[in-house]
């Protein structure tokens, strides 16, 4: 006897595990054709601590944020001149556990709110390297400045013309990251002690305050 038996029910699982619906990502990357059609725009990448706001190592309290003098007016001028504005910041404190991603998100929201209230300006993006450097101080990832990963990735995502863009920061690591990405750079620092050690660390312009930064970037013949 070989009685007929119904086939076993189709399994919903396979070797790779059960099927799952893929949700559309909130921030979908544009596909190549869309990206090509997008007009390329210039941007100014802004370091956060010591450049955009007073440097307070390890601070995660939005109430303690203080924009540096002149930063609000400078950003408003750069935005009206057509520059997209993006923050690019190293936050090794995340890897070291000094603050959590949630705390940092609150800080970021506070900064974006303060900027918007002061200038009406909205940041195009807020780029964060959450990794710690290697024990010898060298970057252990592709995004910690002086590596250019944050800038290059943002350029791809937003259609930014890096050759027409600038990186503004208070350290030579900012300058190097900007140059490695193909941008021009302004070193915003009144400290003349940190002499550039390589051509990549030589800023296209030095500024002592935010008014100088704007003057350099908006000048028809920027300093070289
Ligand atoms: Zn990183």
XYZ file of N, CA and C and ligand atoms in Angstrom:
673
model
N 0.843 -1.196 0.000
C 0.000 0.000 0.000
C 0.880 1.248 0.000
N 0.428 2.157 -0.859
C 1.179 3.412 -0.927
C 0.188 4.563 -1.007
N -0.510 4.816 0.104
C -1.577 5.825 0.057
C -1.037 7.218 -0.267
N -1.916 7.949 -0.988
C -1.517 9.328 -1.339
C -1.506 10.197 -0.102
N -0.473 10.955 0.005
C -0.420 11.894 1.125
C -0.262 13.303 0.563
N -0.908 14.270 1.200
C -0.724 15.642 0.711
C 0.734 16.076 0.885
N 1.198 16.924 -0.016
C 2.586 17.384 0.143
C 2.731 18.198 1.423
N 3.893 18.202 1.972
C 4.080 19.002 3.195
C 3.867 20.481 2.887
N 3.364 21.230 3.874
C 3.141 22.656 3.627
C 4.450 23.357 3.279
N 4.316 24.347 2.343
C 5.528 25.080 1.956
C 6.104 25.783 3.183
N 7.364 25.648 3.330
C 8.010 26.274 4.479
C 8.184 27.772 4.242
N 8.009 28.542 5.282
C 8.258 29.977 5.162
C 9.715 30.292 5.460
N 10.444 29.257 5.804
C 11.849 29.504 6.124
C 12.725 28.900 5.044
N 13.886 29.437 4.847
C 14.855 28.847 3.952
C 16.176 28.803 4.691
N 17.182 28.361 3.972
C 18.479 28.222 4.639
C 18.940 29.560 5.223
N 18.518 30.641 4.570
C 18.984 31.951 5.038
C 18.094 32.508 6.137
N 17.083 31.733 6.552
C 16.206 32.222 7.607
C 14.867 32.632 7.025
N 13.895 32.953 7.881
C 12.561 33.286 7.414
C 12.567 34.545 6.547
N 11.588 34.566 5.621
C 11.487 35.746 4.779
C 11.028 36.931 5.609
N 11.576 38.084 5.310
C 11.149 39.298 6.013
C 10.904 40.377 4.983
N 9.891 41.182 5.279
C 9.681 42.349 4.427
C 10.802 43.339 4.665
N 11.282 43.887 3.581
C 12.287 44.960 3.730
C 11.577 46.296 3.699
N 11.751 47.036 4.745
C 11.129 48.363 4.761
C 12.014 49.346 4.004
N 11.365 50.276 3.338
C 12.139 51.298 2.632
C 12.899 52.121 3.660
N 14.203 52.257 3.482
C 14.958 53.060 4.461
C 14.447 54.493 4.491
N 14.523 55.086 5.664
C 14.061 56.463 5.802
C 14.881 57.389 4.915
N 16.215 57.158 4.896
C 17.068 58.019 4.080
C 17.629 57.176 2.960
N 16.797 56.958 1.951
C 17.216 56.128 0.845
C 18.300 56.840 0.043
N 19.329 56.101 -0.325
C 20.368 56.680 -1.182
C 19.811 56.783 -2.598
N 20.000 57.921 -3.267
C 19.506 58.014 -4.626
C 20.284 57.065 -5.527
N 19.617 56.534 -6.566
C 20.353 55.652 -7.468
C 21.201 56.500 -8.401
N 22.053 55.845 -9.172
C 23.043 56.563 -9.977
C 22.422 57.571 -10.948
N 21.382 57.172 -11.746
C 20.846 58.155 -12.694
C 20.323 59.404 -12.000
N 19.620 59.212 -10.873
C 19.085 60.362 -10.148
C 20.218 61.252 -9.682
N 21.311 60.606 -9.257
C 22.427 61.383 -8.732
C 23.061 62.214 -9.839
N 23.131 61.589 -11.051
C 23.750 62.325 -12.148
C 22.921 63.534 -12.540
N 21.587 63.404 -12.427
C 20.724 64.513 -12.813
C 20.769 65.651 -11.798
N 21.161 65.310 -10.569
C 21.162 66.311 -9.508
C 22.241 67.360 -9.785
N 21.885 68.641 -9.761
C 22.950 69.628 -9.942
C 23.911 69.593 -8.770
N 25.186 69.709 -9.068
C 26.195 69.687 -8.008
C 26.223 71.052 -7.328
N 26.259 71.037 -6.027
C 26.234 72.289 -5.291
C 27.466 72.420 -4.405
N 27.909 73.646 -4.153
C 29.036 73.817 -3.243
C 28.556 73.765 -1.800
N 29.458 73.424 -0.914
C 29.103 73.322 0.506
C 30.232 73.875 1.362
N 29.882 74.209 2.581
C 30.892 74.505 3.598
C 30.717 73.479 4.709
N 31.769 72.708 4.933
C 31.785 71.743 6.036
C 32.342 72.454 7.262
N 31.665 72.260 8.378
C 32.011 73.004 9.589
C 32.412 72.047 10.693
N 33.591 72.259 11.237
C 33.941 71.539 12.455
C 33.042 72.075 13.574
N 32.790 71.261 14.582
C 31.875 71.700 15.648
C 32.630 72.351 16.817
N 33.359 71.527 17.571
C 33.941 72.020 18.827
C 35.131 72.939 18.567
N 35.046 74.145 19.081
C 36.135 75.097 18.905
C 36.017 75.900 17.625
N 35.063 75.534 16.768
C 34.870 76.253 15.504
C 33.476 76.862 15.476
N 32.475 76.002 15.484
C 31.094 76.476 15.459
C 30.624 76.873 16.859
N 31.036 76.086 17.836
C 30.671 76.379 19.228
C 31.941 76.417 20.070
N 31.843 77.028 21.233
C 32.972 77.021 22.157
C 33.307 75.573 22.503
N 34.584 75.260 22.476
C 34.999 73.893 22.756
C 34.778 73.530 24.214
N 33.998 72.491 24.437
C 33.804 71.976 25.796
C 33.908 70.467 25.702
N 35.101 69.926 25.893
C 35.286 68.488 25.727
C 34.273 67.681 26.541
N 33.705 66.702 25.901
C 32.797 65.749 26.539
C 31.445 66.339 26.920
N 31.163 67.587 26.535
C 29.854 68.121 26.899
C 28.751 67.485 26.064
N 27.688 67.049 26.709
C 26.531 66.530 25.985
C 25.270 67.261 26.436
N 25.439 68.396 27.100
C 24.282 69.131 27.614
C 23.941 70.286 26.673
N 22.784 70.211 25.972
C 22.431 71.266 25.019
C 22.386 72.644 25.671
N 22.078 72.711 26.985
C 21.957 74.004 27.653
C 23.303 74.726 27.732
N 24.398 73.975 27.616
C 25.723 74.594 27.734
C 26.318 74.994 26.379
N 25.580 74.693 25.294
C 26.083 75.029 23.955
C 26.169 76.535 23.787
N 27.271 76.995 23.215
C 27.388 78.420 22.946
C 28.034 78.597 21.584
N 27.293 79.203 20.658
C 27.853 79.487 19.336
C 29.020 80.455 19.488
N 30.066 80.253 18.695
C 31.200 81.168 18.763
C 30.807 82.520 18.179
N 31.432 83.600 18.654
C 31.048 84.935 18.188
C 31.142 85.039 16.670
N 30.098 85.572 16.081
C 30.106 85.799 14.628
C 29.708 84.593 13.805
N 29.613 83.409 14.431
C 29.319 82.196 13.658
C 27.933 82.273 13.014
N 26.951 82.780 13.775
C 25.579 82.818 13.249
C 25.505 83.701 12.008
N 26.073 84.911 12.084
C 26.036 85.816 10.929
C 26.786 85.221 9.742
N 27.916 84.578 10.024
C 28.713 83.993 8.941
C 27.925 82.897 8.232
N 27.270 82.057 8.998
C 26.518 80.968 8.381
C 25.351 81.505 7.559
N 24.720 82.558 8.070
C 23.617 83.153 7.307
C 24.142 83.694 5.977
N 25.315 84.335 6.012
C 25.883 84.893 4.776
C 26.270 83.782 3.804
N 26.858 82.722 4.314
C 27.272 81.620 3.443
C 26.063 80.923 2.832
N 25.019 80.772 3.641
C 23.799 80.128 3.124
C 23.174 81.000 2.044
N 23.134 82.330 2.263
C 22.520 83.162 1.215
C 23.363 83.198 -0.042
N 24.661 82.906 0.084
C 25.507 82.860 -1.114
C 25.382 81.515 -1.836
N 24.569 80.618 -1.310
C 24.295 79.370 -2.019
C 25.059 78.163 -1.512
N 25.771 78.313 -0.415
C 26.509 77.172 0.131
C 25.603 76.331 1.032
N 25.617 75.034 0.794
C 24.999 74.114 1.751
C 25.913 74.043 2.969
N 25.318 73.892 4.150
C 26.102 73.883 5.386
C 25.966 72.529 6.076
N 27.109 71.924 6.375
C 27.105 70.616 7.026
C 28.132 70.636 8.160
N 27.764 70.080 9.281
C 28.731 69.897 10.370
C 29.453 68.573 10.141
N 30.762 68.564 10.359
C 31.550 67.320 10.271
C 32.392 67.238 11.539
N 32.073 66.271 12.395
C 32.691 66.263 13.724
C 33.179 64.875 14.146
N 34.342 64.856 14.771
C 34.854 63.636 15.413
C 34.242 63.546 16.810
N 33.649 62.423 17.138
C 33.060 62.269 18.475
C 33.520 60.953 19.090
N 34.822 60.901 19.395
C 35.363 59.686 20.007
C 34.728 59.430 21.366
N 34.126 60.470 21.974
C 33.450 60.297 23.263
C 32.342 59.258 23.199
N 31.784 59.046 21.998
C 30.760 57.999 21.849
C 31.395 56.624 22.025
N 32.543 56.418 21.353
C 33.215 55.121 21.452
C 33.739 54.893 22.870
N 34.134 55.962 23.523
C 34.719 55.828 24.859
C 33.665 55.792 25.954
N 32.395 55.994 25.571
C 31.313 55.896 26.548
C 31.141 57.133 27.412
N 31.713 58.273 26.987
C 31.532 59.500 27.767
C 30.090 59.988 27.685
N 29.438 59.694 26.585
C 28.023 60.008 26.428
C 27.432 59.016 25.433
N 26.106 58.891 25.493
C 25.444 57.904 24.646
C 25.004 58.567 23.334
N 24.611 57.728 22.393
C 24.108 58.261 21.124
C 22.844 59.087 21.361
N 22.025 58.668 22.313
C 20.806 59.425 22.612
C 21.155 60.800 23.158
N 22.118 60.835 24.075
C 22.542 62.134 24.617
C 23.130 63.008 23.512
N 23.915 62.380 22.624
C 24.504 63.176 21.563
C 23.438 63.681 20.595
N 22.427 62.856 20.348
C 21.337 63.282 19.461
C 20.618 64.496 20.042
N 20.496 64.531 21.365
C 19.858 65.686 22.014
C 20.729 66.932 21.869
N 22.033 66.726 21.992
C 22.962 67.842 21.812
C 22.881 68.372 20.381
N 22.864 67.434 19.435
C 22.779 67.812 18.021
C 21.489 68.591 17.743
N 20.385 68.090 18.285
C 19.096 68.769 18.068
C 19.139 70.168 18.671
N 19.764 70.294 19.867
C 19.874 71.600 20.508
C 20.695 72.565 19.668
N 21.787 72.064 19.090
C 22.641 72.914 18.259
C 21.899 73.338 16.992
N 21.212 72.391 16.368
C 20.488 72.722 15.133
C 19.371 73.724 15.422
N 18.731 73.569 16.586
C 17.662 74.491 16.950
C 18.235 75.886 17.208
N 19.357 75.927 17.935
C 19.970 77.217 18.253
C 20.414 77.939 16.967
N 20.986 77.169 16.047
C 21.409 77.747 14.776
C 20.218 78.289 14.001
N 19.157 77.514 13.983
C 17.982 77.931 13.220
C 17.357 79.180 13.827
N 17.307 79.205 15.151
C 16.720 80.381 15.812
C 17.585 81.616 15.592
N 18.909 81.426 15.578
C 19.813 82.574 15.450
C 19.924 83.062 14.020
N 19.791 82.158 13.051
C 20.112 82.527 11.674
C 19.012 82.204 10.684
N 18.053 81.384 11.058
C 17.080 80.891 10.088
C 17.681 79.825 9.189
N 18.927 79.454 9.467
C 19.641 78.509 8.605
C 19.373 77.074 9.064
N 19.209 76.192 8.099
C 19.065 74.768 8.404
C 20.279 74.035 7.861
N 20.872 73.198 8.697
C 22.009 72.396 8.233
C 21.514 71.334 7.258
N 22.300 71.112 6.208
C 21.935 70.053 5.268
C 22.167 68.682 5.891
N 23.196 68.576 6.709
C 23.469 67.276 7.340
C 24.399 67.495 8.528
N 24.444 66.499 9.373
C 25.279 66.548 10.578
C 26.085 65.254 10.574
N 27.342 65.360 10.222
C 28.163 64.183 9.972
C 29.019 63.889 11.196
N 28.915 62.665 11.689
C 29.589 62.310 12.945
C 30.452 61.073 12.747
N 31.710 61.143 13.131
C 32.523 59.936 13.281
C 32.433 59.517 14.740
N 31.854 58.349 15.011
C 31.680 57.917 16.402
C 32.822 57.036 16.892
N 33.892 56.952 16.103
C 34.960 55.993 16.426
C 36.100 56.652 17.193
N 36.776 55.849 17.988
C 37.969 56.335 18.688
C 39.184 56.098 17.798
N 40.208 56.923 17.951
C 41.431 56.655 17.189
C 42.150 55.430 17.741
N 43.086 54.928 16.963
C 43.904 53.813 17.444
C 44.751 54.302 18.625
N 45.294 53.368 19.415
C 46.078 53.770 20.595
C 47.223 54.723 20.255
N 47.780 54.630 19.036
C 48.877 55.542 18.687
C 48.361 56.876 18.154
N 47.030 57.069 18.230
C 46.462 58.346 17.818
C 46.064 58.389 16.365
N 46.442 57.373 15.589
C 46.082 57.379 14.172
C 44.615 56.978 14.008
N 43.971 57.469 12.928
C 42.566 57.077 12.709
C 42.445 55.570 12.530
N 41.393 54.996 13.098
C 41.173 53.557 12.946
C 39.965 53.301 12.063
N 39.486 54.345 11.385
C 38.338 54.203 10.497
C 38.567 55.158 9.324
N 37.641 55.146 8.396
C 37.800 56.002 7.212
C 37.112 57.348 7.392
N 36.466 57.556 8.554
C 35.693 58.798 8.688
C 36.237 59.749 9.745
N 37.136 59.291 10.613
C 37.656 60.225 11.611
C 38.635 61.190 10.946
N 38.346 62.509 11.056
C 39.280 63.481 10.509
C 40.639 63.279 11.178
N 41.745 63.291 10.475
C 41.960 63.867 9.150
C 41.581 62.990 7.959
N 40.973 61.824 8.158
C 40.482 61.068 6.997
C 39.297 61.837 6.393
N 39.068 61.684 5.102
C 38.039 62.499 4.441
C 36.676 61.815 4.334
N 36.509 60.661 4.999
C 35.310 59.843 4.773
C 33.991 60.564 4.980
N 33.884 61.377 6.039
C 32.614 62.066 6.302
C 32.257 62.974 5.128
N 33.243 63.691 4.613
C 32.994 64.669 3.553
C 32.673 63.971 2.233
N 33.444 62.928 1.931
C 33.260 62.229 0.661
C 31.894 61.548 0.622
N 31.521 60.926 1.738
C 30.231 60.235 1.796
C 29.083 61.243 1.657
N 29.227 62.389 2.333
C 28.168 63.406 2.256
C 28.058 63.967 0.843
N 29.196 64.107 0.178
C 29.182 64.635 -1.189
C 28.405 63.700 -2.103
N 28.634 62.397 -1.924
C 27.944 61.405 -2.731
C 26.438 61.437 -2.432
N 26.117 61.565 -1.157
C 24.712 61.506 -0.743
C 23.934 62.733 -1.213
N 24.579 63.909 -1.155
C 23.843 65.150 -1.386
C 24.191 65.826 -2.712
N 25.063 65.208 -3.525
C 25.432 65.844 -4.782
C 26.222 67.125 -4.572
N 27.253 67.039 -3.745
C 28.082 68.222 -3.438
C 29.319 68.227 -4.329
N 29.619 69.387 -4.862
C 30.820 69.576 -5.672
C 31.974 69.913 -4.731
N 32.781 68.908 -4.435
C 33.835 69.096 -3.425
C 34.865 70.139 -3.863
N 35.101 70.252 -5.171
C 36.108 71.197 -5.656
C 35.674 72.645 -5.431
N 34.370 72.866 -5.294
C 33.888 74.225 -5.025
C 33.520 74.387 -3.549
N 33.894 73.422 -2.735
C 33.488 73.429 -1.327
C 34.662 73.748 -0.411
N 34.327 74.046 0.822
C 35.316 74.440 1.820
C 35.123 73.641 3.099
N 36.236 73.415 3.803
C 36.188 72.875 5.161
C 36.717 73.967 6.080
N 35.962 74.274 7.124
C 36.380 75.282 8.105
C 36.570 74.594 9.450
N 37.750 74.734 10.029
C 37.985 74.100 11.319
C 39.105 74.778 12.076
N 39.245 74.397 13.330
C 40.258 75.034 14.172
C 41.491 74.165 14.340
N 41.547 73.035 13.613
C 42.713 72.167 13.780
C 43.256 71.760 12.411
N 44.521 71.356 12.423
C 45.139 70.932 11.167
C 44.543 69.616 10.673
N 43.921 68.854 11.563
C 43.222 67.636 11.126
C 42.026 68.007 10.249
N 41.355 69.118 10.582
C 40.252 69.594 9.737
C 40.782 69.991 8.356
N 41.911 70.691 8.367
C 42.511 71.139 7.108
C 42.869 69.929 6.241
N 43.499 68.939 6.870
C 43.919 67.761 6.104
C 42.705 67.002 5.556
N 41.672 66.869 6.369
C 40.469 66.159 5.903
C 39.861 66.891 4.706
N 39.806 68.215 4.793
C 39.252 68.996 3.691
C 40.061 68.809 2.424
N 41.380 68.878 2.546
C 42.228 68.721 1.358
C 42.129 67.311 0.796
N 42.112 66.312 1.671
C 42.015 64.930 1.183
C 40.705 64.706 0.425
N 39.669 65.468 0.797
C 38.384 65.325 0.096
C 38.354 66.152 -1.187
N 39.334 67.032 -1.365
C 39.362 67.855 -2.580
C 38.771 69.236 -2.384
N 38.588 69.646 -1.131
C 38.030 70.975 -0.831
C 39.155 71.964 -0.575
N 38.801 73.246 -0.553
C 39.698 74.258 -0.003
C 39.383 74.389 1.494
N 40.307 75.034 2.205
C 40.183 75.005 3.668
C 40.481 76.364 4.282
N 39.806 76.629 5.382
C 40.130 77.786 6.214
C 40.421 77.274 7.616
N 41.582 77.657 8.143
C 41.918 77.340 9.532
C 41.486 78.515 10.386
N 40.493 78.278 11.231
C 39.960 79.340 12.093
C 40.632 79.223 13.453
N 41.702 79.967 13.611
C 42.462 79.845 14.848
C 43.339 81.066 15.007
N 43.437 81.571 16.236
C 44.376 82.666 16.469
C 45.667 82.139 17.077
N 45.766 80.814 17.104
C 46.979 80.189 17.631
C 47.911 79.885 16.454
N 49.019 80.578 16.401
C 49.942 80.419 15.282
C 50.965 79.319 15.553
N 50.846 78.660 16.700
C 51.914 77.739 17.091
C 51.899 76.446 16.276
N 50.728 76.003 15.880
C 50.643 74.721 15.187
C 51.007 74.847 13.719
N 52.291 74.787 13.414
C 52.710 74.953 12.024
C 52.389 73.691 11.241
N 51.901 73.849 9.989
C 51.607 72.670 9.175
C 52.867 71.857 8.934
N 52.747 70.536 9.033
C 53.909 69.678 8.852
C 53.950 69.070 7.456
N 52.838 69.081 6.762
C 52.797 68.545 5.399
C 51.954 69.492 4.552
N 52.105 69.443 3.225
C 51.289 70.299 2.356
C 49.789 70.099 2.571
N 49.386 68.869 2.888
C 47.959 68.615 3.112
C 47.425 69.394 4.306
N 48.335 69.754 5.221
C 47.914 70.455 6.441
C 48.096 71.967 6.325
N 48.430 72.426 5.114
C 48.619 73.873 4.943
C 47.286 74.471 4.491
N 46.642 75.292 5.323
C 45.312 75.801 4.944
C 45.403 76.778 3.771
N 44.333 76.848 2.989
C 44.275 77.821 1.895
C 44.148 79.227 2.464
N 43.569 79.333 3.636
C 43.444 80.644 4.282
C 43.435 80.435 5.788
N 43.924 81.458 6.474
C 43.835 81.462 7.941
C 42.893 82.574 8.335
N 42.092 82.320 9.355
C 41.150 83.340 9.817
C 41.233 83.417 11.332
N 41.092 84.635 11.833
C 41.113 84.805 13.293
C 39.707 84.843 13.857
N 38.725 85.089 12.992
C 37.339 85.141 13.463
C 36.418 84.760 12.309
N 35.129 84.652 12.616
C 34.185 84.175 11.604
C 33.976 85.178 10.466
N 34.147 86.469 10.772
C 34.020 87.451 9.692
C 35.121 87.228 8.656
N 36.335 86.886 9.120
C 37.432 86.577 8.198
C 37.107 85.341 7.357
N 36.494 84.341 7.989
C 36.147 83.103 7.266
C 35.232 83.441 6.099
N 34.184 84.205 6.387
C 33.225 84.555 5.342
C 33.917 85.355 4.240
N 34.776 86.290 4.638
C 35.463 87.116 3.644
C 36.307 86.245 2.716
N 37.012 85.261 3.271
C 37.842 84.384 2.437
C 36.987 83.576 1.475
N 35.914 82.985 1.991
C 35.132 82.077 1.151
C 34.357 82.843 0.082
N 33.860 84.007 0.441
C 33.041 84.747 -0.509
C 33.859 85.691 -1.388
N 35.169 85.737 -1.126
C 36.020 86.581 -1.963
C 36.089 86.002 -3.372
N 36.009 86.850 -4.416
C 36.081 86.321 -5.775
C 37.435 85.696 -6.088
N 38.482 86.131 -5.415
C 39.800 85.516 -5.623
C 40.315 85.060 -4.267
N 39.845 83.883 -3.835
C 40.212 83.408 -2.500
C 41.716 83.220 -2.368
N 42.183 83.411 -1.154
C 43.612 83.243 -0.883
C 44.046 81.838 -1.250
N 45.264 81.711 -1.740
C 45.735 80.379 -2.110
C 47.054 80.098 -1.410
Zn 35.024 57.073 12.053
